Amino acid sequence: MACLSTSGRQGLFVAVGSRRYHNQRFLCQLMLQQQENNHRKNLGGSMANTKCSTATSRLLSCTTSASLSNAPLHFQQPKRYFHGFNKNTTTTTTTATSVFNLMHNSPTATTNSKTKCSNLKTNCRHYSSVHTQQPAGPVREIQIDPYIILDDELKYFYDDVRDLLAQGTSQAELDKIATYYFDGQGKALRPMVTMLMSKAINYHLNKESRQLLHKQRQIALFSEMVHSASLVHDDVIDQSDFRRGKPSVNVLWNHKKVTMAGDYILSVASIMIARLKSDDVTIVLSQILTDLVQGEFMQLGSRETENERFAHYLTKTYRKTASLIANTLKATAVIAEADENMTELAFQYGRNIGLAFQLVDDMLDFVSSTETMGKPTAADLKLGLATAPVLFACEKYPELNPMIMRRFGEPGDVERAFELVHKSHGLEQTRFLAKKHCIEAIRLAQEMTESPYQKGLQVVADLVINRMK
């Protein structure tokens, strides 16, 4: 028979015996109800007679692993709405061990962080249903799938974006260009993280308001619209040919129309945020646009010295990538009227996830295939850009320095730089730096009240470090 036990903040553990539990949602309901009860106790019993909120009592599609052995478990991305982080034509799995291993090897990690980060070793979506065996080892904790617990918020996300853009214009061609990348083929990382943080903050503050959540979802829409607008503009600047496995937007339409379509996306997103009638939120989100432009200028005109390169690279990476996530999450805290500490926590979590995401992206440019990435590999070198793997490789191969200064412009520079990066430890050092940012993001998430959404924020770090596209 099934055995249920609890242990402090480790949540609900399920030991599956001979009985089969085919109702996947039952297990997650138990977990959420227990966390809700614990949350009420922490509030001094003031909520003892109230019903579970919709957000925390919703039945989730979640399973336990069929195996209770020590074999590593895997994270399977849902295939219903989004293309996942590690998707191919047959299966979608990501080993959830890298961040855990680093936590146990990192000299800066605390014992408390080690205990909590061990949660990333387990996952509830390894199998499509709950199977049963006699217990063969220690019980495992149910893990959270961020996309599943945000089903309601993400299911029609891209439909809503397309509707917003269609309502703003009567120009059919403009609408077609503007909606080209809103086809559900992206990772949906930004809206997913934004809604996770929103719900984690609301739970932490004990604010269960549909109106508040709607406003936070508008911020999530803004983040994805700004991101896609930046992709449209990047394709024009970089003269890209492919993105997400299909011809880039500038290949199908002329540059003038594509540029205006990107501007149109930004204008519709800005109008949507203005309707929230929050000056503080508007100021925070406006910073994203400022950072995007400055980051692009840094990339276009970089001629920094050898000693300045890495600091320049990190600043550019923050402005072009991490600022969008960091300030979006900050805005969700601001609109929830969170205190300064919680607002800063949301910002720093987003900053670390954003930096880690881009570091992994720069690493994949050297190790992944064009088919997997959906865009040409070694693209940064061909654009004359020195990213983290190259900068780390310079320590072992100084001959890269003149190549960087001439932006890999001479014949053979790209091929030679690519070779030297693989001969050095540049890729390993880039991955290690990304892991450090993921560990910091996990630490920040652990400071929030425990909930499925807070746990989901920790899982995101593992998704980022283990993504393959």
Tab-separated table of C-alpha atoms in Angstrom:
chain	number	residue	atom	x	y	z
A	1	MET	CA	0.000	0.000	0.000
A	2	ALA	CA	1.052	3.597	-0.435
A	3	CYS	CA	2.880	5.307	2.383
A	4	LEU	CA	2.711	9.082	2.856
A	5	SER	CA	5.148	10.941	5.098
A	6	THR	CA	6.393	14.486	5.576
A	7	SER	CA	9.739	15.937	6.611
A	8	GLY	CA	10.032	19.658	7.333
A	9	ARG	CA	10.280	21.724	4.154
A	10	GLN	CA	10.935	18.667	2.023
A	11	GLY	CA	7.206	18.472	1.309
A	12	LEU	CA	5.195	15.411	0.435
A	13	PHE	CA	6.944	12.151	-0.261
A	14	VAL	CA	5.233	9.203	-1.869
A	15	ALA	CA	6.378	5.615	-1.539
A	16	VAL	CA	4.486	3.541	-4.059
A	17	GLY	CA	3.762	-0.068	-3.117
A	18	SER	CA	1.649	-2.717	-4.797
A	19	ARG	CA	-1.400	-0.556	-5.412
A	20	ARG	CA	-1.595	1.312	-8.767
A	21	TYR	CA	-2.441	4.991	-8.733
A	22	HIS	CA	-3.606	5.807	-12.256
A	23	ASN	CA	-5.030	9.194	-11.307
A	24	GLN	CA	-1.934	11.360	-11.780
A	25	ARG	CA	-3.604	14.483	-10.490
A	26	PHE	CA	-4.477	12.979	-7.121
A	27	LEU	CA	-0.854	12.976	-5.973
A	28	CYS	CA	-0.250	16.607	-6.846
A	29	GLN	CA	-3.502	17.597	-5.181
A	30	LEU	CA	-2.263	16.007	-1.963
A	31	MET	CA	1.007	17.896	-2.247
A	32	LEU	CA	-0.678	21.233	-2.862
A	33	GLN	CA	-3.187	20.733	-0.066
A	34	GLN	CA	-0.402	19.881	2.359
A	35	GLN	CA	1.583	22.953	1.356
A	36	GLU	CA	-1.541	25.069	1.742
A	37	ASN	CA	-2.086	23.669	5.248
A	38	ASN	CA	1.540	24.354	6.173
A	39	HIS	CA	1.193	27.880	4.825
A	40	ARG	CA	-1.884	28.428	7.002
A	41	LYS	CA	-0.019	27.233	10.082
A	42	ASN	CA	2.761	29.704	9.338
A	43	LEU	CA	0.164	32.455	9.239
A	44	GLY	CA	-0.944	31.555	12.762
A	45	GLY	CA	-4.088	29.743	11.760
A	46	SER	CA	-5.798	32.834	10.391
A	47	MET	CA	-6.702	30.960	7.244
A	48	ALA	CA	-7.791	27.770	8.972
A	49	ASN	CA	-11.430	28.112	8.073
A	50	THR	CA	-10.997	29.309	4.538
A	51	LYS	CA	-11.132	27.177	1.441
A	52	CYS	CA	-8.068	26.424	-0.614
A	53	SER	CA	-7.550	29.049	-3.260
A	54	THR	CA	-8.028	28.227	-6.905
A	55	ALA	CA	-4.331	28.680	-7.578
A	56	THR	CA	-3.182	26.171	-4.957
A	57	SER	CA	-5.984	23.594	-5.096
A	58	ARG	CA	-6.053	23.113	-8.865
A	59	LEU	CA	-5.512	19.522	-9.852
A	60	LEU	CA	-2.249	19.188	-11.745
A	61	SER	CA	-1.099	16.666	-14.323
A	62	CYS	CA	1.822	15.294	-12.370
A	63	THR	CA	3.303	11.831	-11.821
A	64	THR	CA	5.881	10.068	-9.724
A	65	SER	CA	8.707	8.057	-11.192
A	66	ALA	CA	8.094	4.370	-11.639
A	67	SER	CA	11.552	3.593	-10.349
A	68	LEU	CA	12.663	4.114	-6.772
A	69	SER	CA	16.225	3.018	-7.480
A	70	ASN	CA	19.216	5.315	-7.618
A	71	ALA	CA	19.131	5.605	-11.413
A	72	PRO	CA	18.995	9.251	-12.555
A	73	LEU	CA	15.550	10.544	-13.350
A	74	HIS	CA	14.742	12.769	-16.287
A	75	PHE	CA	12.632	15.799	-16.977
A	76	GLN	CA	10.213	15.398	-19.859
A	77	GLN	CA	8.922	18.600	-21.379
A	78	PRO	CA	5.220	18.798	-22.205
A	79	LYS	CA	4.679	18.669	-25.947
A	80	ARG	CA	1.171	20.125	-26.041
A	81	TYR	CA	1.923	23.821	-26.202
A	82	PHE	CA	5.610	24.589	-26.594
A	83	HIS	CA	8.785	23.236	-28.071
A	84	GLY	CA	10.835	22.321	-25.032
A	85	PHE	CA	14.411	22.981	-24.077
A	86	ASN	CA	15.744	19.624	-25.246
A	87	LYS	CA	13.371	18.475	-27.945
A	88	ASN	CA	13.964	16.209	-30.893
A	89	THR	CA	11.711	14.182	-33.145
A	90	THR	CA	11.334	11.264	-30.766
A	91	THR	CA	11.615	12.189	-27.121
A	92	THR	CA	12.296	15.137	-24.885
A	93	THR	CA	14.444	14.523	-21.811
A	94	THR	CA	16.870	16.499	-19.744
A	95	THR	CA	18.964	14.858	-17.021
A	96	ALA	CA	18.272	16.711	-13.804
A	97	THR	CA	21.647	16.230	-12.095
A	98	SER	CA	24.046	18.976	-13.197
A	99	VAL	CA	22.994	21.708	-10.798
A	100	PHE	CA	22.658	19.146	-8.001
A	101	ASN	CA	26.196	17.872	-8.550
A	102	LEU	CA	27.628	21.370	-8.596
A	103	MET	CA	25.817	22.250	-5.388
A	104	HIS	CA	27.537	19.333	-3.662
A	105	ASN	CA	30.936	20.225	-5.113
A	106	SER	CA	30.760	23.986	-4.776
A	107	PRO	CA	32.837	25.340	-1.884
A	108	THR	CA	30.452	28.273	-1.508
A	109	ALA	CA	27.284	26.241	-1.186
A	110	THR	CA	25.663	26.043	2.231
A	111	THR	CA	24.392	22.845	3.801
A	112	ASN	CA	20.852	24.175	3.668
A	113	SER	CA	21.170	24.944	-0.038
A	114	LYS	CA	22.563	21.480	-0.680
A	115	THR	CA	19.545	19.862	0.958
A	116	LYS	CA	17.055	21.936	-0.965
A	117	CYS	CA	18.833	21.644	-4.302
A	118	SER	CA	18.750	17.860	-4.067
A	119	ASN	CA	15.104	18.233	-5.044
A	120	LEU	CA	16.343	18.761	-8.606
A	121	LYS	CA	17.468	15.150	-8.781
A	122	THR	CA	13.864	13.928	-9.001
A	123	ASN	CA	11.116	14.537	-11.475
A	124	CYS	CA	7.525	13.564	-11.777
A	125	ARG	CA	7.185	13.423	-15.548
A	126	HIS	CA	9.590	10.600	-16.440
A	127	TYR	CA	6.676	8.345	-17.298
A	128	SER	CA	3.267	9.130	-18.714
A	129	SER	CA	1.391	7.410	-15.886
A	130	VAL	CA	2.002	6.185	-12.344
A	131	HIS	CA	3.374	2.638	-12.257
A	132	THR	CA	4.094	0.738	-9.067
A	133	GLN	CA	6.874	-1.433	-7.717
A	134	GLN	CA	7.937	-2.595	-4.297
A	135	PRO	CA	10.109	0.110	-2.703
A	136	ALA	CA	13.739	-0.504	-3.690
A	137	GLY	CA	15.340	2.549	-2.108
A	138	PRO	CA	14.615	5.859	-0.408
A	139	VAL	CA	11.353	7.547	-1.301
A	140	ARG	CA	11.569	10.379	-3.833
A	141	GLU	CA	9.888	13.750	-3.706
A	142	ILE	CA	7.309	14.684	-6.317
A	143	GLN	CA	8.824	17.260	-8.632
A	144	ILE	CA	7.127	20.159	-10.342
A	145	ASP	CA	6.756	20.647	-14.083
A	146	PRO	CA	6.617	24.442	-14.566
A	147	TYR	CA	4.690	24.245	-17.820
A	148	ILE	CA	2.003	21.987	-16.374
A	149	ILE	CA	1.322	24.014	-13.242
A	150	LEU	CA	0.965	27.087	-15.459
A	151	ASP	CA	-1.408	25.354	-17.854
A	152	ASP	CA	-4.170	27.946	-17.512
A	153	GLU	CA	-1.836	30.898	-17.994
A	154	LEU	CA	0.165	29.520	-20.939
A	155	LYS	CA	-2.327	27.437	-22.885
A	156	TYR	CA	-3.618	30.304	-25.030
A	157	PHE	CA	-0.671	32.620	-24.552
A	158	TYR	CA	0.381	32.959	-28.188
A	159	ASP	CA	-3.238	33.174	-29.310
A	160	ASP	CA	-3.626	36.200	-27.065
A	161	VAL	CA	-0.498	37.833	-28.488
A	162	ARG	CA	-1.701	37.320	-32.036
A	163	ASP	CA	-5.109	38.746	-31.133
A	164	LEU	CA	-3.509	41.850	-29.629
A	165	LEU	CA	-1.454	42.463	-32.748
A	166	ALA	CA	-4.370	41.801	-35.091
A	167	GLN	CA	-6.634	44.225	-33.224
A	168	GLY	CA	-4.130	47.036	-33.589
A	169	THR	CA	-3.949	47.169	-37.377
A	170	SER	CA	-6.023	46.778	-40.513
A	171	GLN	CA	-2.893	46.105	-42.582
A	172	ALA	CA	-2.903	42.387	-43.339
A	173	GLU	CA	0.749	42.255	-44.341
A	174	LEU	CA	1.872	44.103	-41.220
A	175	ASP	CA	-0.084	41.662	-39.084
A	176	LYS	CA	1.462	38.707	-40.923
A	177	ILE	CA	5.006	39.954	-40.393
A	178	ALA	CA	4.417	40.942	-36.766
A	179	THR	CA	2.928	37.561	-35.839
A	180	TYR	CA	5.475	35.479	-37.767
A	181	TYR	CA	7.449	34.413	-34.692
A	182	PHE	CA	4.398	33.972	-32.437
A	183	ASP	CA	3.718	30.465	-33.710
A	184	GLY	CA	4.319	28.584	-30.459
A	185	GLN	CA	7.640	27.189	-31.688
A	186	GLY	CA	9.748	29.048	-29.138
A	187	LYS	CA	10.717	27.907	-25.652
A	188	ALA	CA	8.307	30.328	-23.952
A	189	LEU	CA	10.930	30.722	-21.221
A	190	ARG	CA	10.168	34.360	-20.448
A	191	PRO	CA	6.398	34.074	-19.984
A	192	MET	CA	6.824	30.822	-18.081
A	193	VAL	CA	9.333	32.316	-15.635
A	194	THR	CA	7.280	35.511	-15.331
A	195	MET	CA	4.136	33.619	-14.363
A	196	LEU	CA	6.053	31.341	-11.991
A	197	MET	CA	7.512	34.352	-10.205
A	198	SER	CA	4.130	36.088	-10.168
A	199	LYS	CA	2.409	33.149	-8.512
A	200	ALA	CA	5.318	32.538	-6.137
A	201	ILE	CA	5.209	36.189	-5.037
A	202	ASN	CA	1.427	36.171	-4.671
A	203	TYR	CA	1.607	33.023	-2.550
A	204	HIS	CA	4.423	34.504	-0.465
A	205	LEU	CA	2.386	37.671	0.131
A	206	ASN	CA	-0.872	35.741	0.628
A	207	LYS	CA	-2.498	37.669	-2.221
A	208	GLU	CA	-4.900	35.491	-4.187
A	209	SER	CA	-6.405	37.966	-6.627
A	210	ARG	CA	-7.497	37.109	-10.156
A	211	GLN	CA	-7.240	40.787	-11.042
A	212	LEU	CA	-3.629	40.929	-9.855
A	213	LEU	CA	-2.740	37.745	-11.722
A	214	HIS	CA	-4.314	39.161	-14.886
A	215	LYS	CA	-2.091	42.238	-14.644
A	216	GLN	CA	0.964	40.068	-14.106
A	217	ARG	CA	0.023	38.032	-17.158
A	218	GLN	CA	-0.064	41.271	-19.150
A	219	ILE	CA	3.520	41.821	-18.047
A	220	ALA	CA	4.355	38.305	-19.262
A	221	LEU	CA	2.776	39.121	-22.626
A	222	PHE	CA	4.889	42.269	-22.752
A	223	SER	CA	8.076	40.302	-22.113
A	224	GLU	CA	7.459	37.892	-24.967
A	225	MET	CA	6.411	40.661	-27.345
A	226	VAL	CA	9.534	42.700	-26.616
A	227	HIS	CA	11.687	39.591	-26.990
A	228	SER	CA	10.159	38.756	-30.366
A	229	ALA	CA	10.445	42.364	-31.541
A	230	SER	CA	14.148	42.226	-30.682
A	231	LEU	CA	14.479	39.031	-32.738
A	232	VAL	CA	12.861	40.772	-35.697
A	233	HIS	CA	15.287	43.685	-35.420
A	234	ASP	CA	18.253	41.355	-34.849
A	235	ASP	CA	17.450	39.462	-38.035
A	236	VAL	CA	17.643	42.710	-39.978
A	237	ILE	CA	20.884	43.824	-38.318
A	238	ASP	CA	22.568	40.413	-38.592
A	239	GLN	CA	21.057	39.565	-41.992
A	240	SER	CA	20.047	36.163	-40.667
A	241	ASP	CA	18.746	33.406	-42.917
A	242	PHE	CA	17.137	31.019	-40.431
A	243	ARG	CA	15.522	31.142	-37.020
A	244	ARG	CA	13.647	28.380	-35.203
A	245	GLY	CA	14.103	26.055	-38.121
A	246	LYS	CA	12.449	28.249	-40.734
A	247	PRO	CA	13.432	31.213	-42.930
A	248	SER	CA	13.962	34.323	-40.844
A	249	VAL	CA	11.523	37.164	-41.236
A	250	ASN	CA	13.914	39.388	-43.186
A	251	VAL	CA	14.291	36.709	-45.871
A	252	LEU	CA	10.567	36.765	-46.627
A	253	TRP	CA	9.973	40.534	-46.512
A	254	ASN	CA	12.130	43.568	-47.222
A	255	HIS	CA	14.112	45.174	-44.426
A	256	LYS	CA	12.004	48.320	-44.213
A	257	LYS	CA	8.771	46.414	-43.646
A	258	VAL	CA	10.409	44.052	-41.165
A	259	THR	CA	11.889	46.930	-39.160
A	260	MET	CA	8.514	48.660	-38.975
A	261	ALA	CA	6.848	45.402	-37.944
A	262	GLY	CA	9.276	45.124	-35.030
A	263	ASP	CA	8.454	48.696	-34.047
A	264	TYR	CA	4.755	47.868	-34.280
A	265	ILE	CA	5.113	44.947	-31.853
A	266	LEU	CA	6.834	47.257	-29.362
A	267	SER	CA	4.131	49.903	-29.703
A	268	VAL	CA	1.280	47.438	-29.085
A	269	ALA	CA	3.127	46.025	-26.067
A	270	SER	CA	3.676	49.540	-24.696
A	271	ILE	CA	-0.007	50.449	-25.042
A	272	MET	CA	-0.951	47.290	-23.162
A	273	ILE	CA	1.349	48.197	-20.259
A	274	ALA	CA	0.114	51.811	-20.206
A	275	ARG	CA	-3.390	50.468	-19.575
A	276	LEU	CA	-2.192	48.964	-16.293
A	277	LYS	CA	-2.012	52.572	-15.041
A	278	SER	CA	1.065	51.992	-12.914
A	279	ASP	CA	3.831	54.544	-13.317
A	280	ASP	CA	6.272	52.383	-11.365
A	281	VAL	CA	5.682	49.359	-13.597
A	282	THR	CA	6.000	51.505	-16.723
A	283	ILE	CA	9.345	52.889	-15.541
A	284	VAL	CA	10.703	49.417	-14.769
A	285	LEU	CA	9.648	47.960	-18.114
A	286	SER	CA	10.873	50.987	-20.059
A	287	GLN	CA	14.358	50.234	-18.750
A	288	ILE	CA	14.259	47.010	-20.780
A	289	LEU	CA	13.995	48.930	-24.044
A	290	THR	CA	16.807	51.265	-23.029
A	291	ASP	CA	19.040	48.317	-22.183
A	292	LEU	CA	18.237	46.496	-25.427
A	293	VAL	CA	19.326	49.440	-27.550
A	294	GLN	CA	22.477	50.059	-25.507
A	295	GLY	CA	23.377	46.372	-25.616
A	296	GLU	CA	23.042	46.281	-29.380
A	297	PHE	CA	25.235	49.368	-29.725
A	298	MET	CA	27.870	47.741	-27.518
A	299	GLN	CA	27.827	44.688	-29.758
A	300	LEU	CA	28.057	46.661	-32.982
A	301	GLY	CA	30.903	48.929	-31.950
A	302	SER	CA	33.010	46.934	-29.516
A	303	ARG	CA	36.746	47.629	-29.742
A	304	GLU	CA	37.602	47.157	-26.092
A	305	THR	CA	41.054	46.264	-24.838
A	306	GLU	CA	42.042	42.780	-23.733
A	307	ASN	CA	41.574	43.640	-20.043
A	308	GLU	CA	38.124	45.111	-20.644
A	309	ARG	CA	36.697	42.354	-22.799
A	310	PHE	CA	35.021	40.087	-20.276
A	311	ALA	CA	33.438	42.908	-18.294
A	312	HIS	CA	32.231	44.371	-21.586
A	313	TYR	CA	30.821	40.994	-22.612
A	314	LEU	CA	28.913	40.522	-19.350
A	315	THR	CA	27.497	44.054	-19.460
A	316	LYS	CA	26.373	43.547	-23.050
A	317	THR	CA	24.854	40.164	-22.152
A	318	TYR	CA	22.922	41.683	-19.274
A	319	ARG	CA	21.542	44.497	-21.409
A	320	LYS	CA	20.640	42.368	-24.424
A	321	THR	CA	19.269	39.306	-22.614
A	322	ALA	CA	19.146	39.355	-18.822
A	323	SER	CA	17.611	42.804	-18.368
A	324	LEU	CA	14.400	41.673	-20.057
A	325	ILE	CA	13.907	38.792	-17.639
A	326	ALA	CA	15.159	40.662	-14.563
A	327	ASN	CA	13.018	43.758	-15.039
A	328	THR	CA	9.962	41.768	-16.090
A	329	LEU	CA	10.118	39.793	-12.850
A	330	LYS	CA	10.742	42.986	-10.920
A	331	ALA	CA	7.611	44.480	-12.479
A	332	THR	CA	5.500	41.538	-11.296
A	333	ALA	CA	6.674	42.237	-7.746
A	334	VAL	CA	6.071	45.974	-8.081
A	335	ILE	CA	2.501	45.537	-9.270
A	336	ALA	CA	1.885	43.115	-6.389
A	337	GLU	CA	3.063	45.858	-3.999
A	338	ALA	CA	5.836	43.670	-2.651
A	339	ASP	CA	8.407	45.210	-0.339
A	340	GLU	CA	11.847	46.309	-1.476
A	341	ASN	CA	13.524	43.045	-0.477
A	342	MET	CA	11.101	40.871	-2.440
A	343	THR	CA	11.291	43.195	-5.435
A	344	GLU	CA	15.089	42.989	-5.428
A	345	LEU	CA	14.934	39.201	-5.028
A	346	ALA	CA	12.731	38.914	-8.122
A	347	PHE	CA	15.094	41.158	-10.071
A	348	GLN	CA	18.236	39.262	-9.052
A	349	TYR	CA	16.644	35.888	-9.766
A	350	GLY	CA	15.787	37.073	-13.281
A	351	ARG	CA	19.238	38.563	-13.759
A	352	ASN	CA	20.957	35.286	-12.871
A	353	ILE	CA	18.634	33.153	-14.989
A	354	GLY	CA	19.064	35.553	-17.908
A	355	LEU	CA	22.853	35.539	-17.722
A	356	ALA	CA	22.946	31.747	-17.402
A	357	PHE	CA	20.607	31.370	-20.366
A	358	GLN	CA	22.817	33.475	-22.623
A	359	LEU	CA	26.013	31.779	-21.458
A	360	VAL	CA	24.520	28.407	-22.366
A	361	ASP	CA	23.347	29.856	-25.682
A	362	ASP	CA	26.876	31.023	-26.457
A	363	MET	CA	28.206	27.581	-25.553
A	364	LEU	CA	25.646	25.810	-27.767
A	365	ASP	CA	26.807	27.922	-30.693
A	366	PHE	CA	29.977	25.810	-30.603
A	367	VAL	CA	28.615	22.355	-29.751
A	368	SER	CA	25.101	22.022	-31.134
A	369	SER	CA	23.946	21.349	-34.676
A	370	THR	CA	22.064	23.663	-36.997
A	371	GLU	CA	19.147	21.217	-37.006
A	372	THR	CA	18.912	21.203	-33.209
A	373	MET	CA	19.337	24.943	-32.754
A	374	GLY	CA	17.080	25.885	-35.641
A	375	LYS	CA	19.669	28.460	-36.727
A	376	PRO	CA	23.255	28.308	-38.057
A	377	THR	CA	25.948	27.378	-35.538
A	378	ALA	CA	29.206	29.329	-35.149
A	379	ALA	CA	27.012	32.305	-35.999
A	380	ASP	CA	28.644	34.617	-33.466
A	381	LEU	CA	32.121	34.082	-34.890
A	382	LYS	CA	30.821	34.769	-38.377
A	383	LEU	CA	29.330	38.017	-37.069
A	384	GLY	CA	32.694	38.958	-35.560
A	385	LEU	CA	31.557	38.453	-31.967
A	386	ALA	CA	33.772	37.092	-29.197
A	387	THR	CA	31.545	35.351	-26.648
A	388	ALA	CA	32.461	33.659	-23.365
A	389	PRO	CA	33.940	30.441	-24.849
A	390	VAL	CA	36.305	32.496	-27.021
A	391	LEU	CA	37.272	34.847	-24.207
A	392	PHE	CA	38.051	31.928	-21.905
A	393	ALA	CA	40.013	30.212	-24.690
A	394	CYS	CA	42.214	33.323	-24.996
A	395	GLU	CA	43.841	32.430	-21.697
A	396	LYS	CA	45.374	29.319	-23.265
A	397	TYR	CA	45.666	30.537	-26.849
A	398	PRO	CA	46.701	34.222	-26.998
A	399	GLU	CA	46.709	34.031	-30.794
A	400	LEU	CA	42.956	34.577	-30.525
A	401	ASN	CA	43.509	38.176	-29.378
A	402	PRO	CA	44.367	39.657	-32.787
A	403	MET	CA	41.489	37.699	-34.324
A	404	ILE	CA	39.123	39.271	-31.816
A	405	MET	CA	40.470	42.744	-32.561
A	406	ARG	CA	39.831	42.311	-36.287
A	407	ARG	CA	36.459	40.635	-35.538
A	408	PHE	CA	37.503	37.368	-37.206
A	409	GLY	CA	37.587	39.219	-40.496
A	410	GLU	CA	40.502	37.516	-42.255
A	411	PRO	CA	40.154	34.254	-44.204
A	412	GLY	CA	40.470	31.262	-41.886
A	413	ASP	CA	39.855	33.240	-38.675
A	414	VAL	CA	36.452	31.705	-37.970
A	415	GLU	CA	37.629	28.145	-38.552
A	416	ARG	CA	40.802	28.601	-36.486
A	417	ALA	CA	38.957	30.256	-33.599
A	418	PHE	CA	36.369	27.472	-33.613
A	419	GLU	CA	39.154	24.896	-33.422
A	420	LEU	CA	40.972	26.658	-30.574
A	421	VAL	CA	37.817	26.976	-28.495
A	422	HIS	CA	37.331	23.206	-28.682
A	423	LYS	CA	40.990	22.566	-27.827
A	424	SER	CA	40.788	24.820	-24.762
A	425	HIS	CA	38.649	24.660	-21.634
A	426	GLY	CA	36.535	27.564	-22.848
A	427	LEU	CA	33.334	25.568	-23.140
A	428	GLU	CA	33.727	23.959	-19.707
A	429	GLN	CA	34.472	27.329	-18.100
A	430	THR	CA	31.449	28.884	-19.788
A	431	ARG	CA	29.221	26.103	-18.512
A	432	PHE	CA	30.645	26.419	-15.008
A	433	LEU	CA	29.928	30.156	-14.963
A	434	ALA	CA	26.372	29.481	-16.136
A	435	LYS	CA	25.975	26.943	-13.327
A	436	LYS	CA	27.139	29.490	-10.768
A	437	HIS	CA	24.376	31.844	-11.885
A	438	CYS	CA	21.837	29.003	-11.742
A	439	ILE	CA	22.901	28.122	-8.205
A	440	GLU	CA	22.444	31.743	-7.156
A	441	ALA	CA	18.988	31.754	-8.746
A	442	ILE	CA	18.077	28.622	-6.788
A	443	ARG	CA	19.310	30.198	-3.554
A	444	LEU	CA	17.161	33.259	-4.157
A	445	ALA	CA	14.073	31.181	-4.928
A	446	GLN	CA	14.539	29.252	-1.693
A	447	GLU	CA	14.091	32.463	0.292
A	448	MET	CA	10.437	32.577	-0.738
A	449	THR	CA	7.595	30.743	0.979
A	450	GLU	CA	7.509	27.150	-0.209
A	451	SER	CA	4.902	26.502	-2.883
A	452	PRO	CA	4.687	24.637	-6.195
A	453	TYR	CA	5.626	27.875	-7.948
A	454	GLN	CA	8.650	28.482	-5.735
A	455	LYS	CA	9.780	24.934	-6.479
A	456	GLY	CA	9.132	25.558	-10.152
A	457	LEU	CA	11.537	28.499	-10.061
A	458	GLN	CA	14.223	26.108	-8.854
A	459	VAL	CA	13.454	23.622	-11.628
A	460	VAL	CA	13.846	26.421	-14.192
A	461	ALA	CA	17.525	26.679	-13.287
A	462	ASP	CA	18.005	23.032	-14.217
A	463	LEU	CA	16.129	23.503	-17.483
A	464	VAL	CA	18.362	26.418	-18.402
A	465	ILE	CA	21.659	24.692	-17.685
A	466	ASN	CA	20.650	21.471	-19.446
A	467	ARG	CA	18.913	22.846	-22.505
A	468	MET	CA	20.063	21.658	-25.905
A	469	LYS	CA	18.508	24.368	-28.094
